[in-house]
PDB file of C-alpha atoms in Angstrom:
ATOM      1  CA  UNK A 177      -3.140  29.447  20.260  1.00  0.00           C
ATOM      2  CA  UNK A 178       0.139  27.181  19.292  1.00  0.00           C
ATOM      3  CA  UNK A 179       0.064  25.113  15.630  1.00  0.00           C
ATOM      4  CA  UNK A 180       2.287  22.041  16.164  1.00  0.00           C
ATOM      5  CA  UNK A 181       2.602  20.831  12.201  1.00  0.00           C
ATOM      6  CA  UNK A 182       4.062  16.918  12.139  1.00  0.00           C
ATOM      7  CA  UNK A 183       3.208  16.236   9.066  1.00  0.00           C
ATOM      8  CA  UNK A 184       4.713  19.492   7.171  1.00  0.00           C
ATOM      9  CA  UNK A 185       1.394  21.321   5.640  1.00  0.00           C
ATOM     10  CA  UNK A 186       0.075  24.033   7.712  1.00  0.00           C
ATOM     11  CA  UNK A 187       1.170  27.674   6.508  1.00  0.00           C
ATOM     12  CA  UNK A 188      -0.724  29.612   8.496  1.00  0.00           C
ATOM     13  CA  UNK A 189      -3.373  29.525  11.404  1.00  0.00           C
ATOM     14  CA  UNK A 190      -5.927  32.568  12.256  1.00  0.00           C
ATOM     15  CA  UNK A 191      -8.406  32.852  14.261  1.00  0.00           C
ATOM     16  CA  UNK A 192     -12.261  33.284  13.478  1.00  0.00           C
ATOM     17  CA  UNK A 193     -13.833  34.026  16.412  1.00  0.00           C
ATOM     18  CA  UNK A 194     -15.278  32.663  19.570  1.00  0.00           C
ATOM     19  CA  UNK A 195     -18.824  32.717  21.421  1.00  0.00           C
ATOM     20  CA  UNK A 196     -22.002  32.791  19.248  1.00  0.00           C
ATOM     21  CA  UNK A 197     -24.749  30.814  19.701  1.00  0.00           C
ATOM     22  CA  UNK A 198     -23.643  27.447  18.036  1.00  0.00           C
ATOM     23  CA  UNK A 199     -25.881  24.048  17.530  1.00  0.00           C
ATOM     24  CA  UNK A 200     -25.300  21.477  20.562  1.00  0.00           C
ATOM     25  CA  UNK A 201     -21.437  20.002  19.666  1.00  0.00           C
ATOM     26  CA  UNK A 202     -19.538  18.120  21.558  1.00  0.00           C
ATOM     27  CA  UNK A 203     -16.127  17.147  19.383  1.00  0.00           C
ATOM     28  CA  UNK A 204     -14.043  18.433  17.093  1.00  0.00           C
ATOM     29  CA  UNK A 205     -15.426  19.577  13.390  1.00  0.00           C
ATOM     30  CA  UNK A 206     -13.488  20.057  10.470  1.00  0.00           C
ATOM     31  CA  UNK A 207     -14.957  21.737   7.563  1.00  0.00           C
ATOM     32  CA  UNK A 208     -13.524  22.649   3.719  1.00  0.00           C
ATOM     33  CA  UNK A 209     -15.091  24.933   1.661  1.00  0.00           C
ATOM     34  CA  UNK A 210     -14.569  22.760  -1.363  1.00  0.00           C
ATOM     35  CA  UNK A 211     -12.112  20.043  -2.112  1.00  0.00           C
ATOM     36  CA  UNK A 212     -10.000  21.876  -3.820  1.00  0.00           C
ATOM     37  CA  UNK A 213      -9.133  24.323  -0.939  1.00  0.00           C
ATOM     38  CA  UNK A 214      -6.147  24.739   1.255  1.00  0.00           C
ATOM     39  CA  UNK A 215      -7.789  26.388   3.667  1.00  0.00           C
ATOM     40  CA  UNK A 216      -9.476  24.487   6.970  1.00  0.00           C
ATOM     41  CA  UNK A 217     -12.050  25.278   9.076  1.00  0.00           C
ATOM     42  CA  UNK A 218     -11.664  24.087  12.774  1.00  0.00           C
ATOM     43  CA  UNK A 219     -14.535  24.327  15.672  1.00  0.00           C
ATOM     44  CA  UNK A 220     -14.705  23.113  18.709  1.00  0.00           C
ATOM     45  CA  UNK A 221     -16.475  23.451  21.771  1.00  0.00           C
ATOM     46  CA  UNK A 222     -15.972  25.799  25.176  1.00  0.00           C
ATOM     47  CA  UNK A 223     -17.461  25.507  28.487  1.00  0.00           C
ATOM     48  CA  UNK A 224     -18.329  29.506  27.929  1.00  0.00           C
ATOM     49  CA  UNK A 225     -19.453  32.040  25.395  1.00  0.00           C
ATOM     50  CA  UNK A 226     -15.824  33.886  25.902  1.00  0.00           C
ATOM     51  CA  UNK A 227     -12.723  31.554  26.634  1.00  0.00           C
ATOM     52  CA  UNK A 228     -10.048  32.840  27.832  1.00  0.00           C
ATOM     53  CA  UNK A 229      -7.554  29.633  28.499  1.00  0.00           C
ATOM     54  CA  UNK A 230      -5.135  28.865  25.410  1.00  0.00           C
ATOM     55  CA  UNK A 231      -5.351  26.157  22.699  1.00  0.00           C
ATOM     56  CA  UNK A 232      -2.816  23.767  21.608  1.00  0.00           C
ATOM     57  CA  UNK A 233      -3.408  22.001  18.130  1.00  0.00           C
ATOM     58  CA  UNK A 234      -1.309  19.328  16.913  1.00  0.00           C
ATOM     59  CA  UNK A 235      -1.253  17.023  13.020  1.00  0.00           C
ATOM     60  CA  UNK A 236       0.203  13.903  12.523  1.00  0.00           C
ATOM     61  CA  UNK A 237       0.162  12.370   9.201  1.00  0.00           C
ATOM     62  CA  UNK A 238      -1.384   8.508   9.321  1.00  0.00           C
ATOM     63  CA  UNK A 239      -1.277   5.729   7.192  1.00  0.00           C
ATOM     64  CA  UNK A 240      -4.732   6.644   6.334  1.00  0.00           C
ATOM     65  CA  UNK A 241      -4.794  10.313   6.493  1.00  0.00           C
ATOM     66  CA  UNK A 242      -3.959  12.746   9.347  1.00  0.00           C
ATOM     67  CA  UNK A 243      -4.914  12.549  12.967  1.00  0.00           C
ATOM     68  CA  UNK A 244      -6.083  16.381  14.366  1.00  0.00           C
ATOM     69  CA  UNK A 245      -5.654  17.041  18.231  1.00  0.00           C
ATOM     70  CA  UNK A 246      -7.257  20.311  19.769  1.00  0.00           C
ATOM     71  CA  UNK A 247      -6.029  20.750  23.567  1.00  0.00           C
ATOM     72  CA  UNK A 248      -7.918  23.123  25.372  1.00  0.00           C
ATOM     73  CA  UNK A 249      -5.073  24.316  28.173  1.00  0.00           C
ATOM     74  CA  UNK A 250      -6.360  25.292  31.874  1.00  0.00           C
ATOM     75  CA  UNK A 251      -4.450  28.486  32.168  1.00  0.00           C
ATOM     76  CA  UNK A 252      -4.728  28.883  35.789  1.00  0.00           C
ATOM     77  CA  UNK A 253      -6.313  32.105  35.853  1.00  0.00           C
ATOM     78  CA  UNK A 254      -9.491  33.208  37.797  1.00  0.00           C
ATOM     79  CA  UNK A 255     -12.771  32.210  35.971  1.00  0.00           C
ATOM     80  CA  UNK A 256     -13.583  34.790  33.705  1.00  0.00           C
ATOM     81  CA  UNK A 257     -17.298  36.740  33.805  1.00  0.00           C
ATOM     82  CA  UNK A 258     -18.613  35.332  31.239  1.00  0.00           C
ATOM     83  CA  UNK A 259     -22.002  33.581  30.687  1.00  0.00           C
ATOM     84  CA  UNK A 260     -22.202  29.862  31.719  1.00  0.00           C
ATOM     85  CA  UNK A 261     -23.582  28.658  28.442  1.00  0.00           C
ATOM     86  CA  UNK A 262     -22.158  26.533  25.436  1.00  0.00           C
ATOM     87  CA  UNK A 263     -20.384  28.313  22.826  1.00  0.00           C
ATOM     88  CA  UNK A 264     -17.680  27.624  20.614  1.00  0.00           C
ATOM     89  CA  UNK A 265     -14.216  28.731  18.942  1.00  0.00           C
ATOM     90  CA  UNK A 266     -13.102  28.728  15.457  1.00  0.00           C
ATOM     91  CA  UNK A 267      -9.939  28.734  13.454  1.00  0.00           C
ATOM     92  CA  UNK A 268      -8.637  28.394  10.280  1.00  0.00           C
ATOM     93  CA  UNK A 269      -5.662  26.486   8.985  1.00  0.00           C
ATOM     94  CA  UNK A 270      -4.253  27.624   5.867  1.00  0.00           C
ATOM     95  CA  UNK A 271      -2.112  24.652   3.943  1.00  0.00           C
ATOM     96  CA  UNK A 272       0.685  23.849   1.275  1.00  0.00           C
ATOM     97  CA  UNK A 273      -2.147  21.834  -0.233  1.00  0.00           C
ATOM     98  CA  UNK A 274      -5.162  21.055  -0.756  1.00  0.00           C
ATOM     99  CA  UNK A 275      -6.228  17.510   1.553  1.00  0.00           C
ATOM    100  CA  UNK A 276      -9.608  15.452   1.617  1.00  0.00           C
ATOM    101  CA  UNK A 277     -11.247  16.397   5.015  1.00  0.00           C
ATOM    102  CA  UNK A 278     -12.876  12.946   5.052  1.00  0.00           C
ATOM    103  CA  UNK A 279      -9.149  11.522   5.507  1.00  0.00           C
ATOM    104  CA  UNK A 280      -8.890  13.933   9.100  1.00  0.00           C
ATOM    105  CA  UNK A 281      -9.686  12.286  12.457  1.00  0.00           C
ATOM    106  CA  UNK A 282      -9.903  14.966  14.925  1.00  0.00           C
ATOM    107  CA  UNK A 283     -10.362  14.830  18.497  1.00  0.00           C
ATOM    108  CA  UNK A 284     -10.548  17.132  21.197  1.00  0.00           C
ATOM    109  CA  UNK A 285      -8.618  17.000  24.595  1.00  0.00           C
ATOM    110  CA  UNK A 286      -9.115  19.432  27.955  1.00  0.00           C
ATOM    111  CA  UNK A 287      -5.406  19.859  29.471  1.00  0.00           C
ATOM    112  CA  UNK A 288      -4.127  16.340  28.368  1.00  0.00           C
ATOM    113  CA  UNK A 289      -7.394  14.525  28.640  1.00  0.00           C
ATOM    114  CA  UNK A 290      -9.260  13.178  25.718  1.00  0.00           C
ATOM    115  CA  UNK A 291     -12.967  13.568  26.305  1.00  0.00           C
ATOM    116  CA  UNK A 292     -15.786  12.251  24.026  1.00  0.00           C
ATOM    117  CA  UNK A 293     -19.581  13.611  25.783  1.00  0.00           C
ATOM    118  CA  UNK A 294     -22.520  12.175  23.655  1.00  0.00           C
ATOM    119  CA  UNK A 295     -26.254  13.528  24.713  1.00  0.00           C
ATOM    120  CA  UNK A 296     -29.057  10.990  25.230  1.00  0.00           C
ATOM    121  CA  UNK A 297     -31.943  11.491  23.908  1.00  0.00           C
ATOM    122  CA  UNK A 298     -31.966  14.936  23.025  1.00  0.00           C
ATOM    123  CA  UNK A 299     -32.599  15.646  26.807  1.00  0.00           C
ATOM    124  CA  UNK A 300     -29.410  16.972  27.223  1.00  0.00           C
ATOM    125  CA  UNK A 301     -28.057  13.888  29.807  1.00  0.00           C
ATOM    126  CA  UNK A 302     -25.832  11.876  28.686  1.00  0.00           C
ATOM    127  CA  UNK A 303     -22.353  10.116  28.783  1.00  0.00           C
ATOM    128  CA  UNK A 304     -18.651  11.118  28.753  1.00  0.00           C
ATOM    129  CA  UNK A 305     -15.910   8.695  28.052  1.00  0.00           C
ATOM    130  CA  UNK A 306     -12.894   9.815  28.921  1.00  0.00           C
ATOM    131  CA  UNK A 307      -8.935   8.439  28.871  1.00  0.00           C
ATOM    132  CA  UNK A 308      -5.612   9.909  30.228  1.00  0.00           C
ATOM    133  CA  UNK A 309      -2.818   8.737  30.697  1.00  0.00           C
ATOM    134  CA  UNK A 310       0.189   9.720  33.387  1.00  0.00           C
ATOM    135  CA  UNK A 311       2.506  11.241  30.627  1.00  0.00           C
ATOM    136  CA  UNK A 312       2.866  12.239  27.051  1.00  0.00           C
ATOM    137  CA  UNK A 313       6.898  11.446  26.685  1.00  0.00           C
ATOM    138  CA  UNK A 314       8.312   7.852  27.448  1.00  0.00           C
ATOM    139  CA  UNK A 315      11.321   6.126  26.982  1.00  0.00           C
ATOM    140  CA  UNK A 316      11.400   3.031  25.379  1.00  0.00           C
ATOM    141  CA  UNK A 317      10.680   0.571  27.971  1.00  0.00           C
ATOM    142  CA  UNK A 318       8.712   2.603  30.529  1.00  0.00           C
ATOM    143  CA  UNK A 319       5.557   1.140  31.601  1.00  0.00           C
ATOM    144  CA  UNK A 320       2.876   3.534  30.601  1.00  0.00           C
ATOM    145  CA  UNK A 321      -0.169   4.405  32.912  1.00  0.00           C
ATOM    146  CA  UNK A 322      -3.057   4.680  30.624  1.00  0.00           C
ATOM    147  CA  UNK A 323      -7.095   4.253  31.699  1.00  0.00           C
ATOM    148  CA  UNK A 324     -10.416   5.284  30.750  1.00  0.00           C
ATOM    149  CA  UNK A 325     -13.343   6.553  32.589  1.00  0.00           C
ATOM    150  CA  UNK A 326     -17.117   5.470  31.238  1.00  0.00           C
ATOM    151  CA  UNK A 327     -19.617   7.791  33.287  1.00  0.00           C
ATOM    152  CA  UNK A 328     -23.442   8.693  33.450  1.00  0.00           C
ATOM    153  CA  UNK A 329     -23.895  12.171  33.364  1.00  0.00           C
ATOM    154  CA  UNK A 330     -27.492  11.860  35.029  1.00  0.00           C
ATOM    155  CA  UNK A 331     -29.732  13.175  37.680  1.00  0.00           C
ATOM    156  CA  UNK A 332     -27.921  12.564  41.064  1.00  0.00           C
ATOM    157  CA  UNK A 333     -28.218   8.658  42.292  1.00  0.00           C
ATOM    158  CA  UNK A 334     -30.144   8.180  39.040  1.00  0.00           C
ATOM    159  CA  UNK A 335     -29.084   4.465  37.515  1.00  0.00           C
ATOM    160  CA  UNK A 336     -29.231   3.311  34.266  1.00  0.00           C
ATOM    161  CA  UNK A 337     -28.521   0.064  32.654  1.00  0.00           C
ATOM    162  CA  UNK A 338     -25.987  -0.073  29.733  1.00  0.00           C
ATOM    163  CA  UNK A 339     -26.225  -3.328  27.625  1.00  0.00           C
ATOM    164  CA  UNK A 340     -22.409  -4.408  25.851  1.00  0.00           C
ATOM    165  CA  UNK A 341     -20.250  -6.587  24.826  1.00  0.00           C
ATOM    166  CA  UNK A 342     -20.028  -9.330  27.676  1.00  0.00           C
ATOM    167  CA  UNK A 343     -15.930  -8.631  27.102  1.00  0.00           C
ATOM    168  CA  UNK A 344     -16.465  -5.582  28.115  1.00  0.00           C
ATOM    169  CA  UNK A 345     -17.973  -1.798  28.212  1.00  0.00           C
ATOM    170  CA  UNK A 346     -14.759  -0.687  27.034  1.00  0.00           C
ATOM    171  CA  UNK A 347     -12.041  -1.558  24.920  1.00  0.00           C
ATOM    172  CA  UNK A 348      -8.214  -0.104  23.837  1.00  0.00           C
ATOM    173  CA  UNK A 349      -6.435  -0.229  20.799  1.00  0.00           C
ATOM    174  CA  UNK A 350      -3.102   1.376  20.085  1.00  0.00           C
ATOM    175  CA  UNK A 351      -1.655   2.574  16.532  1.00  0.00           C
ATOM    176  CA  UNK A 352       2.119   3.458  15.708  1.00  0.00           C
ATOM    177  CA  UNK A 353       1.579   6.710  13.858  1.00  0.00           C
ATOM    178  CA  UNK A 354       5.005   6.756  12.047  1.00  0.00           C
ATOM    179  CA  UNK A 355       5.143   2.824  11.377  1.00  0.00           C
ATOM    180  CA  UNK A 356       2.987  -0.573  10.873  1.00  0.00           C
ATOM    181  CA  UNK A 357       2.057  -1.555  14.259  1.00  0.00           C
ATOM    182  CA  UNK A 358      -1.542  -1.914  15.254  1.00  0.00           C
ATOM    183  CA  UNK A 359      -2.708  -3.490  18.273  1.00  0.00           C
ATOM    184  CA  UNK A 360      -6.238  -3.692  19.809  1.00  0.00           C
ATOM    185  CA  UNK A 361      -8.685  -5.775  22.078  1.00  0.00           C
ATOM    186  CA  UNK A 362     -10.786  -7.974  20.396  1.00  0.00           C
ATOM    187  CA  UNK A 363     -15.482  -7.259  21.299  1.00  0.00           C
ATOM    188  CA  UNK A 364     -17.600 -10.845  21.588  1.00  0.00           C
ATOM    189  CA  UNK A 365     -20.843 -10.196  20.126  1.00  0.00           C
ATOM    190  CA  UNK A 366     -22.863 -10.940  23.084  1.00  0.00           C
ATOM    191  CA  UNK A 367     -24.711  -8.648  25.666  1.00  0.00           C
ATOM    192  CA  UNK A 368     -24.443  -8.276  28.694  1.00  0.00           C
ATOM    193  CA  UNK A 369     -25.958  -5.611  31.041  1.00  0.00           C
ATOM    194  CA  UNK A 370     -24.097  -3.086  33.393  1.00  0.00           C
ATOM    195  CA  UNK A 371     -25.833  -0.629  36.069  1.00  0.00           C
ATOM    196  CA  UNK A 372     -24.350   2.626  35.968  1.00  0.00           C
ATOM    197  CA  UNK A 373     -24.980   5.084  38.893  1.00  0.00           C
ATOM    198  CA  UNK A 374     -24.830   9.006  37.990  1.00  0.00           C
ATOM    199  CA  UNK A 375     -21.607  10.556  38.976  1.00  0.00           C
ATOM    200  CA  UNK A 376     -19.883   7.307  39.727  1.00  0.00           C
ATOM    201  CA  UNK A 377     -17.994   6.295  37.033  1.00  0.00           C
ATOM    202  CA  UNK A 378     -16.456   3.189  35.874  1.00  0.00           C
ATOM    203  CA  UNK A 379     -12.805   3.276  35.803  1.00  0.00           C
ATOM    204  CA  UNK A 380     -10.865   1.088  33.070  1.00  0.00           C
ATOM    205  CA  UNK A 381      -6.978   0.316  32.959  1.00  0.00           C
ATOM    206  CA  UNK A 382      -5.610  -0.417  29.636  1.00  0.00           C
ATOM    207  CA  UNK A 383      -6.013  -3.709  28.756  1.00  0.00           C
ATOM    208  CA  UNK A 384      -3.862  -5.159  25.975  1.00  0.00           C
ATOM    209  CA  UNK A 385      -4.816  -7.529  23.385  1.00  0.00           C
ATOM    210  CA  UNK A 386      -3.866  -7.903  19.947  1.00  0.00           C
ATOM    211  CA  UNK A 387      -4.777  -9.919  16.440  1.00  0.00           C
ATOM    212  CA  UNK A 388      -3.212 -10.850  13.901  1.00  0.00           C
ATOM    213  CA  UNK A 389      -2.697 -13.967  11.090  1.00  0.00           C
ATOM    214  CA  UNK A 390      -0.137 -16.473  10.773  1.00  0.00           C
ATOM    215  CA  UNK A 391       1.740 -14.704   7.674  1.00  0.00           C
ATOM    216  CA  UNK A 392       1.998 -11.411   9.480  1.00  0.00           C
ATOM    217  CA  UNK A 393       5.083  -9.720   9.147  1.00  0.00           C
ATOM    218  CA  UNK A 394       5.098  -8.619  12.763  1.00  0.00           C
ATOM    219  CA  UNK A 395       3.048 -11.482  14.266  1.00  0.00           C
ATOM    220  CA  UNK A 396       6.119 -12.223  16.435  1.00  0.00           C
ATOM    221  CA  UNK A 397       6.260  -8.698  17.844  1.00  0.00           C
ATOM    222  CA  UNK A 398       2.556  -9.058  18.429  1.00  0.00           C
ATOM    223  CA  UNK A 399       2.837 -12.147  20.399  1.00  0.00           C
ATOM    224  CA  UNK A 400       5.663 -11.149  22.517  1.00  0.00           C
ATOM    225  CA  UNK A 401       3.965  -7.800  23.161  1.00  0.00           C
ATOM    226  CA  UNK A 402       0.413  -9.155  24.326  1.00  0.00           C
ATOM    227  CA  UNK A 403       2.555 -11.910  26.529  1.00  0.00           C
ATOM    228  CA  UNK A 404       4.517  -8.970  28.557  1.00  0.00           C
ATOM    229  CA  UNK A 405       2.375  -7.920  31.212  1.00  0.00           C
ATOM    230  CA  UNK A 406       3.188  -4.091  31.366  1.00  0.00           C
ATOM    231  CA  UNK A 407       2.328  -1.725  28.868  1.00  0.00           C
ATOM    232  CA  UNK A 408       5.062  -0.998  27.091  1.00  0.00           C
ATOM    233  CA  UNK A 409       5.819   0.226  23.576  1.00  0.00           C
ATOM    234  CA  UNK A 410       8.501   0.587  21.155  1.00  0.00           C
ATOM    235  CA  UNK A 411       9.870   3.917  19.656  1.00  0.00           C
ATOM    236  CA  UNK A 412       7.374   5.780  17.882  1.00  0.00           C
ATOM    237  CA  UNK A 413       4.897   8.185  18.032  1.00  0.00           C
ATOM    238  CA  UNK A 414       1.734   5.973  18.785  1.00  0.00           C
ATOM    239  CA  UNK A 415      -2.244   6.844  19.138  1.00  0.00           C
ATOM    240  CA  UNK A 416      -4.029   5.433  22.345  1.00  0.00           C
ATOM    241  CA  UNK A 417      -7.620   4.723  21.988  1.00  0.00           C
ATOM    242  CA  UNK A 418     -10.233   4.144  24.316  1.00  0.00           C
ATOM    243  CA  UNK A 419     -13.453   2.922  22.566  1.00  0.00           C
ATOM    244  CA  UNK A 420     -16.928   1.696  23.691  1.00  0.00           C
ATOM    245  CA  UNK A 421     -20.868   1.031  22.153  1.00  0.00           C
ATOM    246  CA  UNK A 422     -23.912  -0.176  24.102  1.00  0.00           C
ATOM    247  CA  UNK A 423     -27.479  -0.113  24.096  1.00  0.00           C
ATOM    248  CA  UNK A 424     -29.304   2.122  26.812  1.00  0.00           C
ATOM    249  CA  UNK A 425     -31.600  -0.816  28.454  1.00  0.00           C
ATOM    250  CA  UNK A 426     -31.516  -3.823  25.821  1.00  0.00           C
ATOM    251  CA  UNK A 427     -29.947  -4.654  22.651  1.00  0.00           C
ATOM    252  CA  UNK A 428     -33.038  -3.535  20.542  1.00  0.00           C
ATOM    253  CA  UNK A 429     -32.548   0.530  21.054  1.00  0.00           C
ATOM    254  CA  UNK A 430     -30.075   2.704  19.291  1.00  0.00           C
ATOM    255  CA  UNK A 431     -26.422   1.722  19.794  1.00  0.00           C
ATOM    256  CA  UNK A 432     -24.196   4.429  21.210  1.00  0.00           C
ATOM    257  CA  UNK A 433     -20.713   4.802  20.226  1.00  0.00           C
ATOM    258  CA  UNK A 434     -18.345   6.779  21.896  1.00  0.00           C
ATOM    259  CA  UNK A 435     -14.154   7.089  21.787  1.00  0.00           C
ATOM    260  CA  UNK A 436     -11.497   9.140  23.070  1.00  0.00           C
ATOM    261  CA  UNK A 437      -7.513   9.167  21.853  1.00  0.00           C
ATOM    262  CA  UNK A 438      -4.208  10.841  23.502  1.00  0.00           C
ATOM    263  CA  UNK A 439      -0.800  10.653  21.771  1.00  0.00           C
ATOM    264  CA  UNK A 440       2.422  10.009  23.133  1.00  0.00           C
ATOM    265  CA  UNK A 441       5.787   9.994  22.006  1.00  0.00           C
ATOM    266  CA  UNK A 442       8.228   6.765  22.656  1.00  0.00           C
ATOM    267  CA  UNK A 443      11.950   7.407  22.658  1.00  0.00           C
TER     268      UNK A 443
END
């Protein structure tokens, strides 16, 4: 287990455990016991009651809080004999001070790969949206390699028809975490349907797009930045999102939402 403290809080980390028999989770969960308390609890889910592979988690302060990775490592080693059943592992974070859990965004990678599964219907099938990207260090004008990956985790050949945004099933958005820039694809409110096929997934590339109004201090860097074809970004330490909703068969059942973020450092 490795702490990796950007934003200059964390004291101390310990571990609480691992296994159990845990309720269904598929992210990250950050508890407090009060507000007042500088200590934080952190869960997240394993493939296995025991895990054995090493943890990496990481905090960045944000303009609007923090931003809490947990990167579960593949340590190369032999599978362990454990049982092949959902189960969890918990830490705690102790900090200089006390900070509003509501204000954390947490997110959970496996070895570099953010990964959000959501279960449909309580039947225990669902989707995984997924986004990598081909490195976590860049120098300022490397083109990064960033896509996403929107799949059906059904019976086998089983389809399914996703209703979304006719822009669309998924969309990016990137945010400078130590500065003011925010760029993301805009949704149209329309739907449009998409088949899905179990265990072929749909593959996205980054797609850039950006908004922003006339008296915008960096509308200039905006416009010059969606114009360049490459994806590219300035120094910084900035958050890559890949996001997505839809409706499971029309627009009148539940909408689904789903996201997964990496970080990456620009030089």
């Amino acid at each position: 287990m490795s702490v990796t403290d950007h934003a200059g809080i964390v004291t101390g980390c310990r571990s609480l455990g691992a296994g159990g028999d845990p309720p269904y989770q598929t992210g990250v969960e950050v508890t407090s016991t009060n507000p007042t308390s500088t200590n934080l609890d952190v869960v997240w889910p394993v493939p296995e009651r025991c895990d054995y592979d090493p943890t990496s988690l990481s905090l960045w302060p944000t303009r609007e809080g923090y931003l809490l990775q947990v990167d579960r490592l593949d340590s190369g080693d032999a599978p362990q004999p454990c049982l092949a059943a959902f189960g969890q592992r918990k830490v705690q974070l102790a900090l200089a001070a006390p900070i509003d859990v509501a204000t954390i965004d947490a997110f959970l990678l496996v070895d570099g790969v953010a990964v959000d599964p959501v279960e449909f219907d309580g039947s225990g099938i669902g989707f995984s949206l997924t986004l990598a990207s081909d490195g976590t260090d860049y120098f300022s004008g490397d083109v990064i390699g960033a896509q996403a990956s929107l799949g059906y985790e059904g019976r086998p050949g089983e389809t399914v028809t996703l209703v979304g945004s006719g822009s669309g099933l998924v969309t990016f958005s990137v945010q400078q975490l130590d500065g003011d820039l925010s760029m993301g694809s805009p949704r149209t409110g329309d739907c449009r349907s998409y088949q899905m096929t179990a265990g072929e997934p749909h593959v996205y590339a980054y797609r850039k797009g950006a908004g922003w109004s006339a008296d915008d201090p960096n509308a200039n860097f905006y416009r010059s930045w969606v114009e360049e074809p490459d994806f590219t970004l300035p120094s910084g330490t900035w958050r890559i999102e890949a996001y997505t909703e839809f409706y499971v068969g029309d627009c009148a059942g539940p909408l689904h939402e789903m996201k997964a973020s990496i970080v990456v450092t620009v030089r």
